[in-house]
mmCIF file of N, CA, C and O in Angstrom:
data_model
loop_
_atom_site.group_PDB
_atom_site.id
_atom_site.type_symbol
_atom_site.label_atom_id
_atom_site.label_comp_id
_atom_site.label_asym_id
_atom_site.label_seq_id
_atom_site.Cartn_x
_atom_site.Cartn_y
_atom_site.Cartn_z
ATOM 1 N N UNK Z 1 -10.493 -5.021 -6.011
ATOM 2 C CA UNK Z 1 -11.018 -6.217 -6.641
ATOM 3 C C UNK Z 1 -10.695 -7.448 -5.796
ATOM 4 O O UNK Z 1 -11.556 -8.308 -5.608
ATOM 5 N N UNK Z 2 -9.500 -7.542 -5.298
ATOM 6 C CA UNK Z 2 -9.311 -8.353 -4.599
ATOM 7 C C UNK Z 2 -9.522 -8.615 -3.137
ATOM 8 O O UNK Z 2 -9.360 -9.721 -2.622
ATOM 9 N N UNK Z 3 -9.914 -7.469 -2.465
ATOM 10 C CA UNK Z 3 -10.789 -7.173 -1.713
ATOM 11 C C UNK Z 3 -12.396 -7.926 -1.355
ATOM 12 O O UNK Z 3 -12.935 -8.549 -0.440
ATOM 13 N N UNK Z 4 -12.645 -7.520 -2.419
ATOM 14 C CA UNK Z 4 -14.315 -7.670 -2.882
ATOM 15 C C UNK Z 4 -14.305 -9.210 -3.014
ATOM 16 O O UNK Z 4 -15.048 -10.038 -2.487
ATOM 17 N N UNK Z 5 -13.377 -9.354 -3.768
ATOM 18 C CA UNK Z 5 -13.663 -11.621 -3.979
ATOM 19 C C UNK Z 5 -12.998 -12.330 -2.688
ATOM 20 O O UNK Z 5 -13.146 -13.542 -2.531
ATOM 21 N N UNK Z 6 -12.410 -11.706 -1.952
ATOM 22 C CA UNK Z 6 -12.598 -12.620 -0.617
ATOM 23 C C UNK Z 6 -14.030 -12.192 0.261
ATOM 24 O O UNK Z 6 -14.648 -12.955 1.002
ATOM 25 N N UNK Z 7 -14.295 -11.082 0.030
ATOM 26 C CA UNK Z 7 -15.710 -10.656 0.897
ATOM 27 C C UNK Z 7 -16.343 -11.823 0.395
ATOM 28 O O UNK Z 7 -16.537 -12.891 0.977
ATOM 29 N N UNK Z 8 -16.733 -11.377 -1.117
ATOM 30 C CA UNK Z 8 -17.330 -12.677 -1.581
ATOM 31 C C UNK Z 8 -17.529 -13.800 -1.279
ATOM 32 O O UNK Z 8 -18.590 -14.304 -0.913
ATOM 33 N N UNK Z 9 -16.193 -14.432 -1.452
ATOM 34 C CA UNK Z 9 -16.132 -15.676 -0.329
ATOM 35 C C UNK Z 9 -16.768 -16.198 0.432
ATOM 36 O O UNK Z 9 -17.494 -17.191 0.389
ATOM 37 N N UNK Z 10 -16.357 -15.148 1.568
ATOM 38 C CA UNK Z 10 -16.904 -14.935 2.948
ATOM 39 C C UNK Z 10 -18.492 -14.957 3.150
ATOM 40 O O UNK Z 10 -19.168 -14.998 4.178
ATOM 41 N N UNK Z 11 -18.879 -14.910 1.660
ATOM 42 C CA UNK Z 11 -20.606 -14.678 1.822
ATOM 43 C C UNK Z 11 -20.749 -12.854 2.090
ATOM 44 O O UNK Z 11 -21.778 -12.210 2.291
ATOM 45 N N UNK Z 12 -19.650 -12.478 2.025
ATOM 46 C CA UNK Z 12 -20.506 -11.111 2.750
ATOM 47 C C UNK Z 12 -20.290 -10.267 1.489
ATOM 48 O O UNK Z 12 -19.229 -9.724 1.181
ATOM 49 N N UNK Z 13 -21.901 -10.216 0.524
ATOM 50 C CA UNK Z 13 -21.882 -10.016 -0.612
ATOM 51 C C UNK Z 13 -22.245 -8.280 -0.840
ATOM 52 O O UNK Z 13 -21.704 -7.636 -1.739
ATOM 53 N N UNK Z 14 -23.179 -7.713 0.068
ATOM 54 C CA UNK Z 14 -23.088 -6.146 -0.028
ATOM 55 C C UNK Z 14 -22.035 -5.840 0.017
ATOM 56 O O UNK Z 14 -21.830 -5.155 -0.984
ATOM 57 N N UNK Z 15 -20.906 -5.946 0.765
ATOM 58 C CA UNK Z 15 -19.931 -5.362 0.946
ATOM 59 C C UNK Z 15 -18.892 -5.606 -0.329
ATOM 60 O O UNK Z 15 -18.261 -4.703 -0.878
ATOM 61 N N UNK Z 16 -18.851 -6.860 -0.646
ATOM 62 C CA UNK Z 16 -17.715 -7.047 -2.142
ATOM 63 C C UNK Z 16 -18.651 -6.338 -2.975
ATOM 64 O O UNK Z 16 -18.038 -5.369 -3.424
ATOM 65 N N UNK Z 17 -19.731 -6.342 -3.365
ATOM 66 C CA UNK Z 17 -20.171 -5.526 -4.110
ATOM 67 C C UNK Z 17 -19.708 -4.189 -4.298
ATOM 68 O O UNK Z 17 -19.274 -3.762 -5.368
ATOM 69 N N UNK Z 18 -19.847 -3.274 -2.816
ATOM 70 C CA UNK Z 18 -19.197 -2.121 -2.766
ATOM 71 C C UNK Z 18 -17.671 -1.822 -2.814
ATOM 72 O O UNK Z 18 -17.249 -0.667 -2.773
ATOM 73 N N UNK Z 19 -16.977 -2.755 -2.890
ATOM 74 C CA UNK Z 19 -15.505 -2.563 -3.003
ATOM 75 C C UNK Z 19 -15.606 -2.972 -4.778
ATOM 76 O O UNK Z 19 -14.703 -2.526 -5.486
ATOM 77 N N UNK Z 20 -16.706 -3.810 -5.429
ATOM 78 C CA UNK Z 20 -16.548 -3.711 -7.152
ATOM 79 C C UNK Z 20 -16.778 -2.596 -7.435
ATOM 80 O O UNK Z 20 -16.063 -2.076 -8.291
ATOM 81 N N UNK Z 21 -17.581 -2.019 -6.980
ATOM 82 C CA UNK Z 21 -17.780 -0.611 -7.878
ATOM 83 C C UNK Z 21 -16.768 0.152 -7.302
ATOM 84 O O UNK Z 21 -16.178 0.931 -8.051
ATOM 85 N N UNK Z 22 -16.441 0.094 -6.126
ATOM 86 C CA UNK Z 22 -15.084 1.039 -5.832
ATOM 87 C C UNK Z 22 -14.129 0.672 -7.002
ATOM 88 O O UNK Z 22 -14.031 1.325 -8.041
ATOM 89 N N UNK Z 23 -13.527 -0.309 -6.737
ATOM 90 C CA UNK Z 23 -12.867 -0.595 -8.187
ATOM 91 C C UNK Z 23 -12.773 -0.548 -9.265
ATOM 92 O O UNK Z 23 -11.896 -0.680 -10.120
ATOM 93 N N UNK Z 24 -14.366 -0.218 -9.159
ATOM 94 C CA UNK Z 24 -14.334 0.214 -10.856
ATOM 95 C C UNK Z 24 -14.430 1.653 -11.159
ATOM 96 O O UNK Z 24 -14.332 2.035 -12.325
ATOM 97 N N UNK Z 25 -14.623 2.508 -10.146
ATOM 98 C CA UNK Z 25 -13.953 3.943 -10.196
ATOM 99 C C UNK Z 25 -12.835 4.239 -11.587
ATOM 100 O O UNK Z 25 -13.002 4.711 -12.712
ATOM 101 N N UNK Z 26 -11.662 3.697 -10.847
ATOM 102 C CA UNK Z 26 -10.605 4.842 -11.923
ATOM 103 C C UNK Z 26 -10.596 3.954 -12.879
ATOM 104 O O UNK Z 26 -9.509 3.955 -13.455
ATOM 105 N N UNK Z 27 -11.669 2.862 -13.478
ATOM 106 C CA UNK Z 27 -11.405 2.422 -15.100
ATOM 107 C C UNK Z 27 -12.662 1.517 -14.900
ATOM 108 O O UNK Z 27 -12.634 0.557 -14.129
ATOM 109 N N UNK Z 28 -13.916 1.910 -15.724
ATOM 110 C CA UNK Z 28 -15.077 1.571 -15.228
ATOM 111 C C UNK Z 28 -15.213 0.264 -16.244
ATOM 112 O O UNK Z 28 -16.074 -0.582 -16.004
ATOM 113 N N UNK Z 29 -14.481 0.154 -17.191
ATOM 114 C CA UNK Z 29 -14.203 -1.058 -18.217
ATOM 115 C C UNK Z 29 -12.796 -1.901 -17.715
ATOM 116 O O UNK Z 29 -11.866 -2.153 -18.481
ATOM 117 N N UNK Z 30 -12.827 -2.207 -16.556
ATOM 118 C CA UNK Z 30 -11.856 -3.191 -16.052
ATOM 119 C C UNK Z 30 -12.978 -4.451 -16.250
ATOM 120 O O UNK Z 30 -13.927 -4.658 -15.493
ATOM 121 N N UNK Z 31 -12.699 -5.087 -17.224
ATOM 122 C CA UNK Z 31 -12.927 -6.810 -17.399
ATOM 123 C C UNK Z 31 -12.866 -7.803 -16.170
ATOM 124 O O UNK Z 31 -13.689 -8.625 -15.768
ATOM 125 N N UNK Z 32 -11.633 -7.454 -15.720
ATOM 126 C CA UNK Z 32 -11.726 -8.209 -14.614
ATOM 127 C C UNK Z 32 -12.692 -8.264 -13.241
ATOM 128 O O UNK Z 32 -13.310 -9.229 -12.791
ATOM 129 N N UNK Z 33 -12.584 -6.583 -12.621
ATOM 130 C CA UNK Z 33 -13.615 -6.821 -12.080
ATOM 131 C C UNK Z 33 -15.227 -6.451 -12.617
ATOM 132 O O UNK Z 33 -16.168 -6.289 -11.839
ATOM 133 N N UNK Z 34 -15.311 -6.366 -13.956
ATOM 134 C CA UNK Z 34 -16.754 -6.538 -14.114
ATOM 135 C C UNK Z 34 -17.118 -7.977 -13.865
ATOM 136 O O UNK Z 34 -18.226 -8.216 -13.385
ATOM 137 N N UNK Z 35 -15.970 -9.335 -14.256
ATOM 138 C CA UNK Z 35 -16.025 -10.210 -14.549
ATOM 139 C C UNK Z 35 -16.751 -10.618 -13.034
ATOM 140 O O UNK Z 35 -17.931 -10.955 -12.938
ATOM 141 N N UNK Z 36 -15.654 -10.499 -11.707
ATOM 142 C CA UNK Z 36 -16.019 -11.321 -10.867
ATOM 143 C C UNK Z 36 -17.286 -10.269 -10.358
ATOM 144 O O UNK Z 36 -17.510 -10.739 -9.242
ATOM 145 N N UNK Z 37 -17.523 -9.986 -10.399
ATOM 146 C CA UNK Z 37 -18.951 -8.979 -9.829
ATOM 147 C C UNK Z 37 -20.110 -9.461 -10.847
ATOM 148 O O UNK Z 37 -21.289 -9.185 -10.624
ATOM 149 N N UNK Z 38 -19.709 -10.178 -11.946
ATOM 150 C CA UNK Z 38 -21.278 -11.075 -12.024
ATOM 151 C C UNK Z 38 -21.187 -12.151 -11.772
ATOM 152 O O UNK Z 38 -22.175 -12.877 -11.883
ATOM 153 N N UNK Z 39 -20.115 -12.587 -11.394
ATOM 154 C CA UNK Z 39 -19.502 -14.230 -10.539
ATOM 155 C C UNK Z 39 -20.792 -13.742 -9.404
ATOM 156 O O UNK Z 39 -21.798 -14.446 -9.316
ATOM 157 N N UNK Z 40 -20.663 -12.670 -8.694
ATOM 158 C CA UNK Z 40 -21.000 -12.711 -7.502
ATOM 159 C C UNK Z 40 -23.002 -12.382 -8.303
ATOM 160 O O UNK Z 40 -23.993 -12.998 -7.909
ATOM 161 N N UNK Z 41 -23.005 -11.815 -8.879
ATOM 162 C CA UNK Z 41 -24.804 -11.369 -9.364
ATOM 163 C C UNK Z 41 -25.223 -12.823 -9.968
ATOM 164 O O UNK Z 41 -26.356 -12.949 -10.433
ATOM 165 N N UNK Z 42 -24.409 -13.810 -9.965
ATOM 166 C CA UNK Z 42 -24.601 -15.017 -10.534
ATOM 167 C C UNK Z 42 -25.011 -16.033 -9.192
ATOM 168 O O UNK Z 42 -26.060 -16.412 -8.672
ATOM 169 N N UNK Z 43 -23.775 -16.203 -8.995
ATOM 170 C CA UNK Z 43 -23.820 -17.058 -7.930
ATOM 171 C C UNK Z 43 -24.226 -16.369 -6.915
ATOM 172 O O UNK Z 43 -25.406 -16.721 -6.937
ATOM 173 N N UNK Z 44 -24.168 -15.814 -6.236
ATOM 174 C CA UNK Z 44 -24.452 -14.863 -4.913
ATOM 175 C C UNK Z 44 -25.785 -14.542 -4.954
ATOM 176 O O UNK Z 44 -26.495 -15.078 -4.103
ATOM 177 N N UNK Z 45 -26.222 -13.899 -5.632
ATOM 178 C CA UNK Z 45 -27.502 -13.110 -5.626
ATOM 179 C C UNK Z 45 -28.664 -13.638 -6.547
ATOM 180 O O UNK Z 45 -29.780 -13.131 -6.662
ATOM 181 N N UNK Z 46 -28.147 -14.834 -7.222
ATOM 182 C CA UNK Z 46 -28.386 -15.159 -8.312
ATOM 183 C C UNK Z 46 -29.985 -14.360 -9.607
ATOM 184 O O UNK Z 46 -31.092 -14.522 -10.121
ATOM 185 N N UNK Z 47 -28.893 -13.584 -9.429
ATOM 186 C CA UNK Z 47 -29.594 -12.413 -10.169
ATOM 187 C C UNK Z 47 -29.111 -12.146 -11.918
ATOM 188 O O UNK Z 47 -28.216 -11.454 -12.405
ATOM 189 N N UNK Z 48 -30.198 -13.075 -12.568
ATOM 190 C CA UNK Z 48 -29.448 -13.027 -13.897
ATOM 191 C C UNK Z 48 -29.679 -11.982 -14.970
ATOM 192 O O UNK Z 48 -28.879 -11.725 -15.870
ATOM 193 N N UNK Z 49 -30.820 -11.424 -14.786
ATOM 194 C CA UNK Z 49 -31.337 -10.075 -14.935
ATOM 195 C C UNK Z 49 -29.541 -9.231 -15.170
ATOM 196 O O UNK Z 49 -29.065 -8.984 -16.278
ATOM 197 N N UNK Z 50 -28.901 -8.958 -13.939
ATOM 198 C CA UNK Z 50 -27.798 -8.067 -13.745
ATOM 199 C C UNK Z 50 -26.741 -8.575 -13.617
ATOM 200 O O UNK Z 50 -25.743 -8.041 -13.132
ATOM 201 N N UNK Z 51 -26.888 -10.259 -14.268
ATOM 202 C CA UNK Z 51 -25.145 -10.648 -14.468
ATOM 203 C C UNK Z 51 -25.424 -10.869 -16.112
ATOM 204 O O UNK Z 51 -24.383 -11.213 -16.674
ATOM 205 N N UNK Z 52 -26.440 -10.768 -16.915
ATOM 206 C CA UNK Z 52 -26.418 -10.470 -18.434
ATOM 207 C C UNK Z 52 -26.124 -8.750 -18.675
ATOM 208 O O UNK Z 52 -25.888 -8.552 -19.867
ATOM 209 N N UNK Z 53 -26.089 -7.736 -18.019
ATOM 210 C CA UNK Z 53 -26.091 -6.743 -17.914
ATOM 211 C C UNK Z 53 -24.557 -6.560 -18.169
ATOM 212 O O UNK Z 53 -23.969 -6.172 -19.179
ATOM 213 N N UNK Z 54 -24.020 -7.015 -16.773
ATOM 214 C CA UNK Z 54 -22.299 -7.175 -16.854
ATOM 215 C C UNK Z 54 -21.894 -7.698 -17.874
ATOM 216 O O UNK Z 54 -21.255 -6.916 -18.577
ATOM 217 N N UNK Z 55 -22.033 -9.105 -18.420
ATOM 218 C CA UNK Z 55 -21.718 -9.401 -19.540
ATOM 219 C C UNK Z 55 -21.433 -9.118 -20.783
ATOM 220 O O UNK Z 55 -20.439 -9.417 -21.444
ATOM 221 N N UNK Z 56 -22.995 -8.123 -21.248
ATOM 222 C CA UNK Z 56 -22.704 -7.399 -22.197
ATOM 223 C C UNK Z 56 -22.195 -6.567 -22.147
ATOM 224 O O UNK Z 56 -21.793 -6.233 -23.261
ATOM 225 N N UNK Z 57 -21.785 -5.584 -20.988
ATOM 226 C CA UNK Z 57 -20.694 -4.193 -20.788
ATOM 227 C C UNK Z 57 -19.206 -5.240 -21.021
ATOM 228 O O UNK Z 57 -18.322 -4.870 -21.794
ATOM 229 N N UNK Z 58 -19.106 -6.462 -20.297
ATOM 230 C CA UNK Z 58 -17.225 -7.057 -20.727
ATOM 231 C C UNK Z 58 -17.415 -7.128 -22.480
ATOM 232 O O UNK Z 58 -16.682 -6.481 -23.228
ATOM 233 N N UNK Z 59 -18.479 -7.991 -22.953
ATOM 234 C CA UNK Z 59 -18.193 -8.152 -24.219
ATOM 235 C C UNK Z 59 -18.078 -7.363 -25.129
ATOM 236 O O UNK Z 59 -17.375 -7.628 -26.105
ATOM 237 N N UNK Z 60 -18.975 -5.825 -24.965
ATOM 238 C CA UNK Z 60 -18.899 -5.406 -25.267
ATOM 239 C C UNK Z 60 -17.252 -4.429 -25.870
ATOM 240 O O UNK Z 60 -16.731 -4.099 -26.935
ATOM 241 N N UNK Z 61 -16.919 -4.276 -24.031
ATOM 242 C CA UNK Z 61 -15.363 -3.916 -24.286
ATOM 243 C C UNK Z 61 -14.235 -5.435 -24.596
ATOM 244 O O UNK Z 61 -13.092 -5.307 -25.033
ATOM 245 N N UNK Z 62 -14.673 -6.368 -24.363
ATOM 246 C CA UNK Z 62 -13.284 -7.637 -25.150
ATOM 247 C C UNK Z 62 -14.296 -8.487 -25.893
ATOM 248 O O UNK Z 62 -14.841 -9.432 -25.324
ATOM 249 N N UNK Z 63 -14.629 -8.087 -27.490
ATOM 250 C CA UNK Z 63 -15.615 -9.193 -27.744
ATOM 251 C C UNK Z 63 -14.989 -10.722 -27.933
ATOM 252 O O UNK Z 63 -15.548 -11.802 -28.125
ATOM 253 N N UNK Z 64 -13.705 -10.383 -27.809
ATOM 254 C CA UNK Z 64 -13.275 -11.982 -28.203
ATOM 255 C C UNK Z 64 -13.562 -13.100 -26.578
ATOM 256 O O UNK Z 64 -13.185 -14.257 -26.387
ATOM 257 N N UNK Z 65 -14.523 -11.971 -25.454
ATOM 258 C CA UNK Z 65 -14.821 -13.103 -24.743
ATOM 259 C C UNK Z 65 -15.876 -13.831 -24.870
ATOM 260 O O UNK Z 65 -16.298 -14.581 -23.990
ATOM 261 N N UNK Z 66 -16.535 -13.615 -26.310
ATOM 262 C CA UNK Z 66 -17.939 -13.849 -26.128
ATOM 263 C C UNK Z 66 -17.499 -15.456 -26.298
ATOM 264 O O UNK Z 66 -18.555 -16.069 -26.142
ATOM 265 N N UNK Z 67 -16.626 -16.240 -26.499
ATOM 266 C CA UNK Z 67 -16.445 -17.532 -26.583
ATOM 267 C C UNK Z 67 -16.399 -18.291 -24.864
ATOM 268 O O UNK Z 67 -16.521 -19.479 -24.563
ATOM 269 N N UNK Z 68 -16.239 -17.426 -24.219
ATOM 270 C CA UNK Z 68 -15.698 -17.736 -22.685
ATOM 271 C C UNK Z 68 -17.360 -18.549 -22.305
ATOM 272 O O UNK Z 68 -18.448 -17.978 -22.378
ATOM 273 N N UNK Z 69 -17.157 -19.781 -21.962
ATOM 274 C CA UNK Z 69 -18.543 -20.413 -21.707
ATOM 275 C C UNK Z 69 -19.513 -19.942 -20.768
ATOM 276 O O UNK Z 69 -20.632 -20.425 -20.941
ATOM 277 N N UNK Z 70 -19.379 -19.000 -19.665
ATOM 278 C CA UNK Z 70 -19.928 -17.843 -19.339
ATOM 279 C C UNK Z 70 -21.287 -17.237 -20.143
ATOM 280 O O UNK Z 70 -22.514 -17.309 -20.207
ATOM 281 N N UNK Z 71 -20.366 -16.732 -20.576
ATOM 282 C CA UNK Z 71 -21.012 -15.659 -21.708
ATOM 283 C C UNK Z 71 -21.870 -15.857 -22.322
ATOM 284 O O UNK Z 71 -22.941 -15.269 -22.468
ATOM 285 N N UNK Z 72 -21.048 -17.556 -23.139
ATOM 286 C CA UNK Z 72 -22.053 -17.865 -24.030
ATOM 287 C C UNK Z 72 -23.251 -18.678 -23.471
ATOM 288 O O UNK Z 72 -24.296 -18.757 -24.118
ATOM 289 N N UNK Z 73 -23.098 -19.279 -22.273
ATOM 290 C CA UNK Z 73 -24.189 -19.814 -21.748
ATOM 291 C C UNK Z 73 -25.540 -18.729 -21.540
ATOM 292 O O UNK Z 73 -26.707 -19.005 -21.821
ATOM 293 N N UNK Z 74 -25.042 -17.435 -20.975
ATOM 294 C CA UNK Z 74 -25.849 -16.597 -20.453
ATOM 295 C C UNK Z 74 -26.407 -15.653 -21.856
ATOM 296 O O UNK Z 74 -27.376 -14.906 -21.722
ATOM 297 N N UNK Z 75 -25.822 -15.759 -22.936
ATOM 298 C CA UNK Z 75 -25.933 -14.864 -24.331
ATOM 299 C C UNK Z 75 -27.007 -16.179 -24.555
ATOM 300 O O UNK Z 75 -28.169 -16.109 -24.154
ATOM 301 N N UNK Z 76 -26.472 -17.363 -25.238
ATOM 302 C CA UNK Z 76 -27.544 -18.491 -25.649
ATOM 303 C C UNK Z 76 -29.257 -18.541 -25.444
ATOM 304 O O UNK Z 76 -30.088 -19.075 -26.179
ATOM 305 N N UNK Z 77 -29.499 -17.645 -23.940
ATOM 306 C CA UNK Z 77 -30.742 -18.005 -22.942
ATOM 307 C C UNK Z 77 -31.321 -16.441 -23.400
ATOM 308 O O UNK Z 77 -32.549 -16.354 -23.422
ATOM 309 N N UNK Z 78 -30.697 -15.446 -23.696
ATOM 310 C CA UNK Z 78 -30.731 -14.036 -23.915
ATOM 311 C C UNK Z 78 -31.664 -13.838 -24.528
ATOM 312 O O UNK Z 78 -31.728 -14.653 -25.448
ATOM 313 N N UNK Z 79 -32.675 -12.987 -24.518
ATOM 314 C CA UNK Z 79 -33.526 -12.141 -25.535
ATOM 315 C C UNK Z 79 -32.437 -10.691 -26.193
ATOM 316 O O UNK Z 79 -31.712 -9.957 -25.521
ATOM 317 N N UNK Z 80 -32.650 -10.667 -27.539
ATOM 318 C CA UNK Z 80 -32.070 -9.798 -28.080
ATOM 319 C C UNK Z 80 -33.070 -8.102 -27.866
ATOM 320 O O UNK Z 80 -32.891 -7.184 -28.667
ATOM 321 N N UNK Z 81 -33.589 -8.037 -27.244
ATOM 322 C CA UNK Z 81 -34.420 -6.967 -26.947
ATOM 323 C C UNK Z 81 -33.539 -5.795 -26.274
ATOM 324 O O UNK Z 81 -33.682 -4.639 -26.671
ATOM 325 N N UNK Z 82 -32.824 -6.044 -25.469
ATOM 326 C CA UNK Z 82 -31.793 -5.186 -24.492
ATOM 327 C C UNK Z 82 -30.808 -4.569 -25.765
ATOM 328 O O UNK Z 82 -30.042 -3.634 -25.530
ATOM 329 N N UNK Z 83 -30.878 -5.014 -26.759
ATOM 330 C CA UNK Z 83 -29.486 -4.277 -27.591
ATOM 331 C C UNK Z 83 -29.789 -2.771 -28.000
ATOM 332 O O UNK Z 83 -30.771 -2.336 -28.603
ATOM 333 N N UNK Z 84 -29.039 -2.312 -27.669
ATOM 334 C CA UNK Z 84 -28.397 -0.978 -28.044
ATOM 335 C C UNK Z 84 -28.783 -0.071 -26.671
ATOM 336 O O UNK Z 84 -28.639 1.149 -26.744
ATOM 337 N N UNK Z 85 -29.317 -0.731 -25.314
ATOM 338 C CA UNK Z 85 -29.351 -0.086 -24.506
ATOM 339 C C UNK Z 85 -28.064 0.402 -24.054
ATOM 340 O O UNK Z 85 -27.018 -0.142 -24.407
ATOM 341 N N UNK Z 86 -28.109 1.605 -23.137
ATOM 342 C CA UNK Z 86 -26.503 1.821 -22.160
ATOM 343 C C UNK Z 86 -26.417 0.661 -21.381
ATOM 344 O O UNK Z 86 -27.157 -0.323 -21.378
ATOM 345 N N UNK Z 87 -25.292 0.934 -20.640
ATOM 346 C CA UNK Z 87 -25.005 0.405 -19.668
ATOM 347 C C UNK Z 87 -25.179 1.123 -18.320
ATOM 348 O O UNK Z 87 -24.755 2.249 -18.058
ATOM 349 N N UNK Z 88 -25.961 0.195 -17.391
ATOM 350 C CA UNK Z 88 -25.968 0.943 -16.211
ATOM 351 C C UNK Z 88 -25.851 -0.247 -15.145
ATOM 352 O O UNK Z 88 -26.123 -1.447 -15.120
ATOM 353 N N UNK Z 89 -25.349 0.633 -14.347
ATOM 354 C CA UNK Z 89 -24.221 -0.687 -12.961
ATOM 355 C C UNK Z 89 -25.408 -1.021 -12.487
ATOM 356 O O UNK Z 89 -26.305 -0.228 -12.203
ATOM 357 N N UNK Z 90 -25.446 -2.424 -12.372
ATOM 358 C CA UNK Z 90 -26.499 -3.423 -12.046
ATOM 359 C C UNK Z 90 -26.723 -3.295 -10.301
ATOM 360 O O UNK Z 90 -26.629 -4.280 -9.569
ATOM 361 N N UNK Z 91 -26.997 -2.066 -9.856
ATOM 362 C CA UNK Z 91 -26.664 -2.408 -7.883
ATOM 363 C C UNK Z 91 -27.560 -3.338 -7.526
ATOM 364 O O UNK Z 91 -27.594 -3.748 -6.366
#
């Protein structure tokens, strides 16, 4: 994870990408890095399509983030149509 958010940084966004999902290997509901991996589908790629995706997989597992202004900015703009889909990693 920490890996991946200096790539980030760096602009060099395929690659933090591939060290998020590495990370998210041995606990695929780590909050944290779902968190900064739509930092990066946000800002980076600005792909909101697949940083509402992430979102609802964190809130789903901590709903008490749905207050985090994040969330609620990107929930606010949301069509409720996507509910009860799975989750699938936004590549």
């Amino acid at each position: 994870n920490n890996l991946a958010m200096l790539l980030q940084e760096r602009g060099e966004l395929d690659e933090a990408e591939a060290y998020y999902i590495l990370a998210l290997k041995p606990n695929e509901n780590n909050v944290d890095v779902l968190f900064n991996w739509a930092t990066l589908k946000l800002n980076g790629r600005q792909d909101l399509n697949a940083t509402r995706v992430l979102i609802e997989k964190i809130v789903s597992i901590q709903p008490d983030l749905k207050k985090h202004p994040l969330v609620k900015a990107l929930r606010d703009e949301e069509d409720d149509d996507d509910e009860g889909e799975p989750f699938v990693i936004p590549i």
